[in-house]
mmCIF file of C-alpha atoms in Angstrom:
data_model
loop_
_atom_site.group_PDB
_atom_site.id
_atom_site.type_symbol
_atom_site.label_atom_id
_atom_site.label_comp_id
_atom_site.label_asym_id
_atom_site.label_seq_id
_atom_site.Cartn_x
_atom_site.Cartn_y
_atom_site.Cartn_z
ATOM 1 C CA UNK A 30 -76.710 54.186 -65.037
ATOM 2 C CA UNK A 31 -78.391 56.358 -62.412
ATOM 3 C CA UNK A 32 -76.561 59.346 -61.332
ATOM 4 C CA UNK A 33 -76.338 62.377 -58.669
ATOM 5 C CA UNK A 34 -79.441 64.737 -58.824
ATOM 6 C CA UNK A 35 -78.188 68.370 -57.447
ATOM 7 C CA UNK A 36 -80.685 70.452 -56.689
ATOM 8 C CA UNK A 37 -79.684 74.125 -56.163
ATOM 9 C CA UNK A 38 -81.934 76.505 -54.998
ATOM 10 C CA UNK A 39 -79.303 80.098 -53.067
ATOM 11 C CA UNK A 40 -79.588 83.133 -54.710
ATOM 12 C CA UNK A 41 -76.203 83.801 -53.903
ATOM 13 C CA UNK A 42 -74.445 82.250 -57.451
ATOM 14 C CA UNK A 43 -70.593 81.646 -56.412
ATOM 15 C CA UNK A 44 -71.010 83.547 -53.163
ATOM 16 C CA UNK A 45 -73.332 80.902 -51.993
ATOM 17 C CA UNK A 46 -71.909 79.370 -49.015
ATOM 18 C CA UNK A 47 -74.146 76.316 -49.750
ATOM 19 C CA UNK A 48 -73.222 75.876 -53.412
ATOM 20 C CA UNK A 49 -69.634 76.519 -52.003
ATOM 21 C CA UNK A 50 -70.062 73.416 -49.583
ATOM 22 C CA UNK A 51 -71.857 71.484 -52.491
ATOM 23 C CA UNK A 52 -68.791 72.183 -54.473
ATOM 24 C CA UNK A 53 -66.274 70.136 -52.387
ATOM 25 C CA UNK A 54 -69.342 67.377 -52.585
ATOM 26 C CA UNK A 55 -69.213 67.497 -56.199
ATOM 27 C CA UNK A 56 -65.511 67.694 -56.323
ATOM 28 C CA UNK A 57 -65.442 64.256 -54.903
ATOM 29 C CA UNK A 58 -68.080 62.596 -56.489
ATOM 30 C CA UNK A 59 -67.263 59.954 -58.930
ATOM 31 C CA UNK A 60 -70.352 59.391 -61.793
ATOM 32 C CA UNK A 61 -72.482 61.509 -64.114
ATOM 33 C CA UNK A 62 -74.367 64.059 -62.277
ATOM 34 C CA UNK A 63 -77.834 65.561 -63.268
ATOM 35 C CA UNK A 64 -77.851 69.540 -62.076
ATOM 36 C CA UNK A 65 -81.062 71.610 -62.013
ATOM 37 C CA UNK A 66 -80.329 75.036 -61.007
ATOM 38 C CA UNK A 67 -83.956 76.399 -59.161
ATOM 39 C CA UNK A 68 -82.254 79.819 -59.071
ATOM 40 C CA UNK A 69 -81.136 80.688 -62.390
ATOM 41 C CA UNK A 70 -84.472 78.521 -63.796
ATOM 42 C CA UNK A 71 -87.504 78.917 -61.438
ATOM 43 C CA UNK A 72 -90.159 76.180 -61.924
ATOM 44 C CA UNK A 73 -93.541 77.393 -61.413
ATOM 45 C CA UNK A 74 -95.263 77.198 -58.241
ATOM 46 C CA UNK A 75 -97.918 74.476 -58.190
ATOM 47 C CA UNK A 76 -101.247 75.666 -59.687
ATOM 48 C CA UNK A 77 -105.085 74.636 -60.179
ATOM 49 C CA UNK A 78 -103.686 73.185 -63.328
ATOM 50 C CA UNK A 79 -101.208 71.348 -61.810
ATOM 51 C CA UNK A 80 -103.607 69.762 -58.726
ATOM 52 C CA UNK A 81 -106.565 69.037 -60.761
ATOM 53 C CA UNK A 82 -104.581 67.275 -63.787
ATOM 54 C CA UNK A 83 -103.398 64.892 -61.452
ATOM 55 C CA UNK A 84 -106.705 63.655 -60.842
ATOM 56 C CA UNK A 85 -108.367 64.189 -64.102
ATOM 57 C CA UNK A 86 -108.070 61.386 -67.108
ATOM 58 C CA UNK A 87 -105.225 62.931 -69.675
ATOM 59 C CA UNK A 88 -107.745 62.566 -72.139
ATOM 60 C CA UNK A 89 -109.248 65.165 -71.018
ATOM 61 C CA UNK A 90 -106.391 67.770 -69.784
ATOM 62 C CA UNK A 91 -106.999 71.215 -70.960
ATOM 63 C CA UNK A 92 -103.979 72.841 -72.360
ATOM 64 C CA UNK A 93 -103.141 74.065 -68.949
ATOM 65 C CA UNK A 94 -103.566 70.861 -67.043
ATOM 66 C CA UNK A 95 -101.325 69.112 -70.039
ATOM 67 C CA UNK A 96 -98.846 71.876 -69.414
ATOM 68 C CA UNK A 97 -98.538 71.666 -65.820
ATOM 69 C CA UNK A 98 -98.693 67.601 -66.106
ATOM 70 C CA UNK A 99 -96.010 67.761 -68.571
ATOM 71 C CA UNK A 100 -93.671 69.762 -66.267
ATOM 72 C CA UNK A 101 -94.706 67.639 -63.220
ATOM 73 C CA UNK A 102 -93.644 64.596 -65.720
ATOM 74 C CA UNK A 103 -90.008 66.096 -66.217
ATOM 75 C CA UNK A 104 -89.026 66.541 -62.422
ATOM 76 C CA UNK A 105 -90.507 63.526 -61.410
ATOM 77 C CA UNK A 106 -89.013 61.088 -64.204
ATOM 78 C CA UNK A 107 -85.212 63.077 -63.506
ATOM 79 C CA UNK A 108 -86.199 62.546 -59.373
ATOM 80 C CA UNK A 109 -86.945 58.717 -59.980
ATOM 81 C CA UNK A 110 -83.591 58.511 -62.268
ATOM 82 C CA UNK A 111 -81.268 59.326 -59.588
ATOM 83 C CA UNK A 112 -79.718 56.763 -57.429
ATOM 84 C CA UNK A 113 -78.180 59.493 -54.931
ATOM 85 C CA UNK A 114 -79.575 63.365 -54.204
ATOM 86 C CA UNK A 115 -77.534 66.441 -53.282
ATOM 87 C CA UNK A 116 -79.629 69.199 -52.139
ATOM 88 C CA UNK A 117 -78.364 72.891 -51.246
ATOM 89 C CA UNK A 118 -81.305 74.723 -49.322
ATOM 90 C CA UNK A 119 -80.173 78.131 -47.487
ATOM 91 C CA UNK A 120 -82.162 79.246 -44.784
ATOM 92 C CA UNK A 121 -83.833 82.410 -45.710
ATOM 93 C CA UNK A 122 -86.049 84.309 -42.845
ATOM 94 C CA UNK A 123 -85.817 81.258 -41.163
ATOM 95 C CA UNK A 124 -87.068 78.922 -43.865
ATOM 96 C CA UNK A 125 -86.467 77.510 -46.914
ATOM 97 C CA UNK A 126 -85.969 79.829 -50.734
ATOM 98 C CA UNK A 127 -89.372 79.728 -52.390
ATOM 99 C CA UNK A 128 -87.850 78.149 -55.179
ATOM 100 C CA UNK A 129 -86.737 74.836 -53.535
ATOM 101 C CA UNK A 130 -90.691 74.339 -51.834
ATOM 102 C CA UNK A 131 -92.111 75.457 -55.493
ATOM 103 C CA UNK A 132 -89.876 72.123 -56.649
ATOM 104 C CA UNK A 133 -90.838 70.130 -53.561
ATOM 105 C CA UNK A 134 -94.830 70.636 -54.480
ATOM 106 C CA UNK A 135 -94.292 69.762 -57.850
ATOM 107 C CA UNK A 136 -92.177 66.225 -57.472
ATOM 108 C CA UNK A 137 -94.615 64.749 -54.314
ATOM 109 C CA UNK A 138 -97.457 63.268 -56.142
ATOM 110 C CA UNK A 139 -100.002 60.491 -54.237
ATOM 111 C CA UNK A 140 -99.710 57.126 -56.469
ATOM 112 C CA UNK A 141 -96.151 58.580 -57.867
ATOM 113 C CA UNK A 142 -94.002 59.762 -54.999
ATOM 114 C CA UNK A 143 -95.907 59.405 -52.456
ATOM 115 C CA UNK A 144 -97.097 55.651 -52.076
ATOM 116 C CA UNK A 145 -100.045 55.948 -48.850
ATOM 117 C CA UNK A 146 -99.101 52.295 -47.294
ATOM 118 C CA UNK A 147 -96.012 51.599 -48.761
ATOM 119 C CA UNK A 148 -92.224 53.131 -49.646
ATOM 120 C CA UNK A 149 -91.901 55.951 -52.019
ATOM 121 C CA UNK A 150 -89.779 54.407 -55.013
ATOM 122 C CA UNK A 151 -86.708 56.817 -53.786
ATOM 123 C CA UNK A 152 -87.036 55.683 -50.444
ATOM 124 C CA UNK A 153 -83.397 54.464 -48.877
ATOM 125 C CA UNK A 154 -81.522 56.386 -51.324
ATOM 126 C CA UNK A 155 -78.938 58.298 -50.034
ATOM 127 C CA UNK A 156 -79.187 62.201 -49.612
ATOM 128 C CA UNK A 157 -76.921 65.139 -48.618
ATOM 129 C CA UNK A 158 -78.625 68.354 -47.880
ATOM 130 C CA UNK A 159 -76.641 71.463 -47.235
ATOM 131 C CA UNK A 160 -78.218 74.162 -45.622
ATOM 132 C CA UNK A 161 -76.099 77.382 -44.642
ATOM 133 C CA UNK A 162 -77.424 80.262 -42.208
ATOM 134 C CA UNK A 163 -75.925 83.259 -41.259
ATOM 135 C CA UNK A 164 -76.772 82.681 -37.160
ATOM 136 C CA UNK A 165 -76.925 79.840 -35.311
ATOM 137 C CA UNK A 166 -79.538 77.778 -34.105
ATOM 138 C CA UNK A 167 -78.645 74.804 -32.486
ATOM 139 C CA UNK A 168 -79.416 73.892 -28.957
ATOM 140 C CA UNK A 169 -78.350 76.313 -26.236
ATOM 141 C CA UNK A 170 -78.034 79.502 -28.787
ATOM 142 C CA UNK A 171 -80.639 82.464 -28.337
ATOM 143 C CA UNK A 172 -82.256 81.233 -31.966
ATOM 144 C CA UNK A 173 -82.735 77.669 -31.216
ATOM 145 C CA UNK A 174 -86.022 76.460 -32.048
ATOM 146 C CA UNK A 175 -86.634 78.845 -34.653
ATOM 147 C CA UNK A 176 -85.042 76.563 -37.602
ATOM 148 C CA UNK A 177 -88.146 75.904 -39.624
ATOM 149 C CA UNK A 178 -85.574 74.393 -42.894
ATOM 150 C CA UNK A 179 -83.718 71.389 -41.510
ATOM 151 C CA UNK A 180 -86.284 69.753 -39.470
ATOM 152 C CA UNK A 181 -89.019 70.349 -42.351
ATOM 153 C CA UNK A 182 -86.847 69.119 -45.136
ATOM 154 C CA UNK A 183 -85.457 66.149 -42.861
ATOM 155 C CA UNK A 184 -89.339 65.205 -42.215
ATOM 156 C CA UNK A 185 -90.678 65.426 -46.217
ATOM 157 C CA UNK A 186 -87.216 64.186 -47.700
ATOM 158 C CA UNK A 187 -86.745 61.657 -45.232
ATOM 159 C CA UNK A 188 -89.796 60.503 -43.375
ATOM 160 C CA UNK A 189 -90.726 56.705 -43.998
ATOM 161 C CA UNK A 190 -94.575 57.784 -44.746
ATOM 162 C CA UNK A 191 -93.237 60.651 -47.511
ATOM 163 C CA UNK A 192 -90.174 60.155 -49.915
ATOM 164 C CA UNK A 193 -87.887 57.998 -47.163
ATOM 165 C CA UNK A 194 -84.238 59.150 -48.585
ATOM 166 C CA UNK A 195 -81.776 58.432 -46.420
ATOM 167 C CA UNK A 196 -80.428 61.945 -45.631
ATOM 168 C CA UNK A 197 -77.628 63.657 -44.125
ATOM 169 C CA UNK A 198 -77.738 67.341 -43.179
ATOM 170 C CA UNK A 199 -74.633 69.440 -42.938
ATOM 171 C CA UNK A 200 -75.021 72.792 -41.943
ATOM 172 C CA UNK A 201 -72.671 75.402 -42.337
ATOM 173 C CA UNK A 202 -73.151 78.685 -39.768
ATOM 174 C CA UNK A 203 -72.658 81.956 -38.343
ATOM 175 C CA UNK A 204 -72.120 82.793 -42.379
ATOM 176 C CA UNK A 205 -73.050 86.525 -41.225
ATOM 177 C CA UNK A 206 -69.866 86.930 -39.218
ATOM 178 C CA UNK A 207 -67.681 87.529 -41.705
ATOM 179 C CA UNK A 208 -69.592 90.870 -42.873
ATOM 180 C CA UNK A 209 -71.721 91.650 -39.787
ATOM 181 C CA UNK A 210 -69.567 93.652 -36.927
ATOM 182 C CA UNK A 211 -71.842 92.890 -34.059
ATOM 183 C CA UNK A 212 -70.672 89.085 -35.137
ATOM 184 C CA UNK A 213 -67.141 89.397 -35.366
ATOM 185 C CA UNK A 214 -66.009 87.512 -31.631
ATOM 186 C CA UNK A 215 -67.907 84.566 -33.593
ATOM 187 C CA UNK A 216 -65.696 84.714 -36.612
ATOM 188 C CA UNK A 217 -63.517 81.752 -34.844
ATOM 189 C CA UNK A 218 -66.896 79.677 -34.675
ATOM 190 C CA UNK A 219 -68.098 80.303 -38.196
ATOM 191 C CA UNK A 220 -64.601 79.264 -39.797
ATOM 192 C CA UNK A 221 -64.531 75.898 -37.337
ATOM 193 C CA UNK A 222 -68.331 75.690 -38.877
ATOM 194 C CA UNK A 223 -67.154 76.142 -42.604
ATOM 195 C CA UNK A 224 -64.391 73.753 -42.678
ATOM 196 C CA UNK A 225 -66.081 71.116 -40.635
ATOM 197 C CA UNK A 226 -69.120 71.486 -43.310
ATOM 198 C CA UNK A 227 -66.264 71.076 -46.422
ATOM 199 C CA UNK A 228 -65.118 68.258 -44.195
ATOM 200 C CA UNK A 229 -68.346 66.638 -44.377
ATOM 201 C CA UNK A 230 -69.746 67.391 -47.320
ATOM 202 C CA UNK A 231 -66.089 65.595 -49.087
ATOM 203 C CA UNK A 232 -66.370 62.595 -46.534
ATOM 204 C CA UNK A 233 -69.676 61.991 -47.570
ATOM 205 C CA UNK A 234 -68.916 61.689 -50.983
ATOM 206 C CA UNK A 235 -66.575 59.225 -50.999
ATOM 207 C CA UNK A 236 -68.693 57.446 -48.897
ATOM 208 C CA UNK A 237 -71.588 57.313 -51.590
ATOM 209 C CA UNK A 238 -69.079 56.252 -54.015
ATOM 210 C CA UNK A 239 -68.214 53.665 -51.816
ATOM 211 C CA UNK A 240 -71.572 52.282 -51.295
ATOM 212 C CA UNK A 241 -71.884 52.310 -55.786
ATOM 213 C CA UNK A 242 -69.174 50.410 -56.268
ATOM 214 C CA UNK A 243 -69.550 47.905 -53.239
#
């Protein structure tokens, strides 16, 4: 039976607004559930190791290569398992937590992932990512444009030439008002944000489930 593979990557714990949103995901979600927690257990960013084993016979892997092909073999056999993905990516300084692109460059591999002429094997599968910020940045606000999380994760998640999952993005925002004085006439804004993103993220999962048992 293929499951839900959460991917965590705030450095917040509990106080993460993300893994808060994720939460009300999980809360509805019906079926086993694979969690890998990039915040409490790093993996290692990708290496000369980890590049050249892919291209070198195993046969001849030194114990470095067979290390880093080994690890590479984990996340990419639990990635291929899954038959839906939950993702909670934070924007910090405007992009994504090292930890989550240290996963990402590990899990796209050419001939594995990443099929040049043809569909990733995880392409069409349904994904939620959840990406909290503490400002805004959609259209019209004094930041917009300078989202570099959502439209890169949208584009390597979702893009028919990389892994092709069919995502959703919720974004919960303005998570600095609460705490940040010079942001308290947005407080209104960031609680319509919050429970709009709870909204979602719940809606969503029901509507996976759906989609299983259909």
């Amino acid at each position: 039976m293929s499951y839900l593979l959460h991917i965590d990557s705030s450095s917040l714990g509990e106080a993460s607004v993300s893994r808060q949103v994720a939460q009300s995901f999980r809360d509805r979600w019906q079926g086993p559930v694979v969690h890998r927690d990039l915040a409490a257990s790093p993996v290692p960013h990708l290496t000369a190791a980890g590049v050249t084993a892919r291209i070198t016979d195993p046969d001849r892997h030194s114990p470095e290569q067979a290390k880093a092909a080994a690890l590479q073999d984990e996340l990419i056999e639990e990635l291929l398992g899954a038959g839906a993905y939950l993702f909670t990516v934070p924007m910090y300084n405007l992009s994504m937590p090292s930890v989550f692109k240290a996963w990402l460059d590990q899990i796209i591999v050419t001939d594995r992932t990443l099929i040049f002429g043809g569909p990733s094997p995880v392409a069409g599968r349904p994904a939620v990512l959840i990406s909290a910020r503490g400002g805004g940045y959609g259209p019209g606000t004094p930041n917009e444009g300078l989202d570099h999380v959502v439209p890169t994760l949208e584009a390597v998640l979702g893009h028919d030439n990389l892994l092709g999952l069919d995502v959703t993005t919720v974004i919960p925002e303005l998570t600095m008002a609460p705490v940040a004085p010079a942001m308290a006439p947005l407080l209104p804004l960031h609680e319509a944000s919050i429970t709009a993103a709870h909204d979602k993220a719940r809606a969503l999962a029901t509507a996976f489930g759906a989609a299983r048992a259909a």
